CSV table of C-alpha atoms in Angstrom, one decimal:
chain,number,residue,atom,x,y,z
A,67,UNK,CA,64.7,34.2,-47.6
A,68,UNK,CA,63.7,37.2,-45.7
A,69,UNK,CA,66.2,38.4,-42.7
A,70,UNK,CA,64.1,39.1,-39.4
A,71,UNK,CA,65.3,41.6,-37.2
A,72,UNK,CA,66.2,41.5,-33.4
A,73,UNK,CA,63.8,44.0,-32.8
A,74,UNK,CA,60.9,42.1,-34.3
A,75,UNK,CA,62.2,38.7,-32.7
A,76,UNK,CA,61.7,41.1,-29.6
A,77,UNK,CA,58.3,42.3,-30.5
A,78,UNK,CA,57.2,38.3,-31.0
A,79,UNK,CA,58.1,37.4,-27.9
A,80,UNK,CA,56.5,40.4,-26.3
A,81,UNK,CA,53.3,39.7,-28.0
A,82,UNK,CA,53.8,35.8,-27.6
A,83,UNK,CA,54.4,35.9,-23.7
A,84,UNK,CA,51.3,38.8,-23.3
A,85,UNK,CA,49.4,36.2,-25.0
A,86,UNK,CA,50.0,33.4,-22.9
A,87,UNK,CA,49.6,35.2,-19.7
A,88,UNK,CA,46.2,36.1,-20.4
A,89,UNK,CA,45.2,33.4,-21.6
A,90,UNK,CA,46.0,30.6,-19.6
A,91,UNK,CA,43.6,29.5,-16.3
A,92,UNK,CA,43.5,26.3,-13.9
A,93,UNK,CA,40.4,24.8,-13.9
A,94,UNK,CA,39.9,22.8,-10.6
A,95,UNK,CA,37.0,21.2,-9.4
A,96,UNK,CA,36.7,21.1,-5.4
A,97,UNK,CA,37.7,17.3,-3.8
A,98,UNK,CA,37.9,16.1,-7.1
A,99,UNK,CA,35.4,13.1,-8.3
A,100,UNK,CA,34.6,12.9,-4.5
A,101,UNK,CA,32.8,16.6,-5.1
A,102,UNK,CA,31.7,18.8,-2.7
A,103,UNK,CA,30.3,16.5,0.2
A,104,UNK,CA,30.2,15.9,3.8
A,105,UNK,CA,33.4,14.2,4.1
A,106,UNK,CA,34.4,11.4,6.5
A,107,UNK,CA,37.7,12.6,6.8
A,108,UNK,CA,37.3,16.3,8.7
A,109,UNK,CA,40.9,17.4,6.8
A,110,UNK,CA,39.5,15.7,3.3
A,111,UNK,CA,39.8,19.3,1.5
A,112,UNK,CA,42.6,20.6,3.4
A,113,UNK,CA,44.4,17.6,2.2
A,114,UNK,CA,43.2,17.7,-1.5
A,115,UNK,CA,44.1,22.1,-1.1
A,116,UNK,CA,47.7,21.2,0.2
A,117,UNK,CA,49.8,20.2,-3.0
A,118,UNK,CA,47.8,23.1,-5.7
A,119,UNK,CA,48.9,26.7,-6.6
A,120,UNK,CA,45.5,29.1,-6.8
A,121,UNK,CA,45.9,31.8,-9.2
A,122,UNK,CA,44.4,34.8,-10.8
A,123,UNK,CA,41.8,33.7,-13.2
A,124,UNK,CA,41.3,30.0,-11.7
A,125,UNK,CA,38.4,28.8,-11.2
A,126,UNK,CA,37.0,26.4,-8.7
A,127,UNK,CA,33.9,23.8,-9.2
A,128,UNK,CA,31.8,23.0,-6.6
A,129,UNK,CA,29.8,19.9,-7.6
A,130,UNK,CA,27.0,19.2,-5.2
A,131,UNK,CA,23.7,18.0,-5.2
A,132,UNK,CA,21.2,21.2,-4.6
A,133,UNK,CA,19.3,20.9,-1.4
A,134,UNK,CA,21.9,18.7,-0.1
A,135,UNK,CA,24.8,21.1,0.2
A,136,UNK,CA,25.8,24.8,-0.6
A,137,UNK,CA,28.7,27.0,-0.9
A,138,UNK,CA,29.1,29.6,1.4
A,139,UNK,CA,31.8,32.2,1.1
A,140,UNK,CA,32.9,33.5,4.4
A,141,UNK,CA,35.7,35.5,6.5
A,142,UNK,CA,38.5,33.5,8.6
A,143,UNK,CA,36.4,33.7,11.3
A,144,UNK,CA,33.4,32.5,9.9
A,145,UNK,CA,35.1,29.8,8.6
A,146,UNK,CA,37.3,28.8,11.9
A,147,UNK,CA,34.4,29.4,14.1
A,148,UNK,CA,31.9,27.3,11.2
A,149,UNK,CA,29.1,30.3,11.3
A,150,UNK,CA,27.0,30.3,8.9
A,151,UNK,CA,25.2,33.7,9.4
A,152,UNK,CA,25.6,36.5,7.5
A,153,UNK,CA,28.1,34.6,4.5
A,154,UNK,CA,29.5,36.9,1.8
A,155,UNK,CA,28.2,35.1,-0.8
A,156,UNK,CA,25.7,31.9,-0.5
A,157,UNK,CA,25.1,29.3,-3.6
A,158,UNK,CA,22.2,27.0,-3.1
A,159,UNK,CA,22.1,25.2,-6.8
A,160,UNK,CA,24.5,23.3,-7.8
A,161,UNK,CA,26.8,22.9,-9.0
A,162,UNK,CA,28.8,26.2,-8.6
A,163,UNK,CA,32.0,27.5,-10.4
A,164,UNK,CA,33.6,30.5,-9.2
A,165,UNK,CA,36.4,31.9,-10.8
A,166,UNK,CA,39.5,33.6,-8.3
A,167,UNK,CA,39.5,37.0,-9.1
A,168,UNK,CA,41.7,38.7,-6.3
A,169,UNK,CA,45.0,37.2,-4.4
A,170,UNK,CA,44.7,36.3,-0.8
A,171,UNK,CA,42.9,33.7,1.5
A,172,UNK,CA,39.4,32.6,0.4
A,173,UNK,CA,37.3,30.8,2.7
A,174,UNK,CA,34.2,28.5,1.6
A,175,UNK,CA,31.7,26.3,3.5
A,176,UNK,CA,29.1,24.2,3.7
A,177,UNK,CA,26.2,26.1,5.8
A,178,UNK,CA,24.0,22.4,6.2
A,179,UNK,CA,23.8,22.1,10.0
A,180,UNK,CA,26.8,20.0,10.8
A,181,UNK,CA,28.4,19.8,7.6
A,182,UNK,CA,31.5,22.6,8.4
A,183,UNK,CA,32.1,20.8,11.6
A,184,UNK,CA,33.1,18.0,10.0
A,185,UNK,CA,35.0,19.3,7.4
A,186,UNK,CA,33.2,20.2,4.8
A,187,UNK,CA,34.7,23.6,4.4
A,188,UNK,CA,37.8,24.9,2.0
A,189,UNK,CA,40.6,27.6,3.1
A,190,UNK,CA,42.8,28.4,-0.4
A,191,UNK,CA,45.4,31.2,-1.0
A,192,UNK,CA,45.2,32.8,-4.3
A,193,UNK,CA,48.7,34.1,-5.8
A,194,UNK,CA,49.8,36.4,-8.9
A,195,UNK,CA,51.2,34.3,-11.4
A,196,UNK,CA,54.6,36.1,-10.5
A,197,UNK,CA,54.7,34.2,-6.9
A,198,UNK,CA,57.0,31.4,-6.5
A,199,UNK,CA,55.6,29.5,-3.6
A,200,UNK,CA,52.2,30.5,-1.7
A,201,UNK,CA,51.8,31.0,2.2
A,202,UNK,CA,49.1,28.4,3.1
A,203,UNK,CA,45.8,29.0,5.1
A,204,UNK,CA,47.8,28.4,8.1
A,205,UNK,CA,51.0,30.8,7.4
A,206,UNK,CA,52.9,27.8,6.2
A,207,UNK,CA,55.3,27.9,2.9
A,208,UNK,CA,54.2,25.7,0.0
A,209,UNK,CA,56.4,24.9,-3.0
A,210,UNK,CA,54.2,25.7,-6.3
A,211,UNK,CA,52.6,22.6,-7.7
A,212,UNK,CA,52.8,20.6,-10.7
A,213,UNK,CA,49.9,22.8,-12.5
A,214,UNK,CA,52.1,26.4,-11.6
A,215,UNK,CA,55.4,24.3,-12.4
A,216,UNK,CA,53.8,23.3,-16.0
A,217,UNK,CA,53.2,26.9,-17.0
A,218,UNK,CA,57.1,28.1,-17.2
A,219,UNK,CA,57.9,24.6,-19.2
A,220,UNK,CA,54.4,25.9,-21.5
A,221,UNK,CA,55.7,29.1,-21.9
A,222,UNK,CA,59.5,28.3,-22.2
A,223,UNK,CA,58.1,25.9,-25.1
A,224,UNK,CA,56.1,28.1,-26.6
A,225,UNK,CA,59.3,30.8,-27.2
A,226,UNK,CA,61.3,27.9,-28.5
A,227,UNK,CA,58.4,27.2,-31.4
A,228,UNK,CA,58.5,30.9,-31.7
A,229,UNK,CA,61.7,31.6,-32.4
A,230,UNK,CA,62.1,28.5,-34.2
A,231,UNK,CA,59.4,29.5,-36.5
A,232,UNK,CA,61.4,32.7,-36.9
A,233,UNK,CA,64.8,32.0,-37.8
């Protein structure tokens, strides 16, 4: 049997781990199988937001019914004071998926007269895959969820099968 070298059990895992951090995305689509609606709970997709980990790379699904709703990309203010001129970005058909390219605060809403008022409107924090927990839309401190929690037990299985397969 061939003898593997420390220096190409380092090179594997080099490669391996470069390999998994490009690779892997969250795919998440916005309030769930409730979609993107009108809600009757004003904090429905604050609440749905509150226990996930945005990264780099993830992208969100807004499933709506065109001519019924829209996604609206905004600025904080836009999206605290529900305005609905002048939007970054403005999606009329649905459904929409947008994939989080940059960290930081994003801001969506609904621009339907009425419909950001009563909650119909999404404030996430995108982190680098690096970050351990992720300062929510308000300032506040959340742990990293289930989804962020499962990529270190992917990866740390994916070196054991590695250097299993090597040795």
């Amino acid at each position: 049997m061939a003898r593997i070298s420390m220096a190409e059990v380092i090179v594997a895992l080099v490669l391996s781990a470069a390999m998994l951090q490009v690779t892997y995305a969250e795919d998440y689509t916005v309030g769930d199988s409730t979609g993107w609606v009108r809600p009757s709970d004003s904090t429905f997709y604050t609440n749905w937001a509150a226990d996930k980990v945005f990264h780099i790379n993830d992208t969100l699904a807004f499933d709506f019914t065109t001519g019924a709703h829209d996604v609206a990309i905004v600025t904080k203010d836009a999206y605290d004071s529900c305005s609905t001129t002048n939007p970054t970005q403005l999606f009329q058909t649905g459904p929409v998926t947008l994939t989080l390219n940059s960290t930081g605060e994003h801001y969506y809403i609904c621009t339907i007269t009425g419909h950001c008022s009563a909650g119909q409107k999404l404030a996430i924090n995108v982190v680098a895959d690096s970050d351990n927990t992720t300062p929510g839309p308000s300032g506040s401190t959340t742990p990293p969820s289930a989804a962020s929690s499962s990529r270190g037990f992917t990866f740390a299985f994916f070196m054991f099968v590695v250097i299993g397969l090597l040795f």
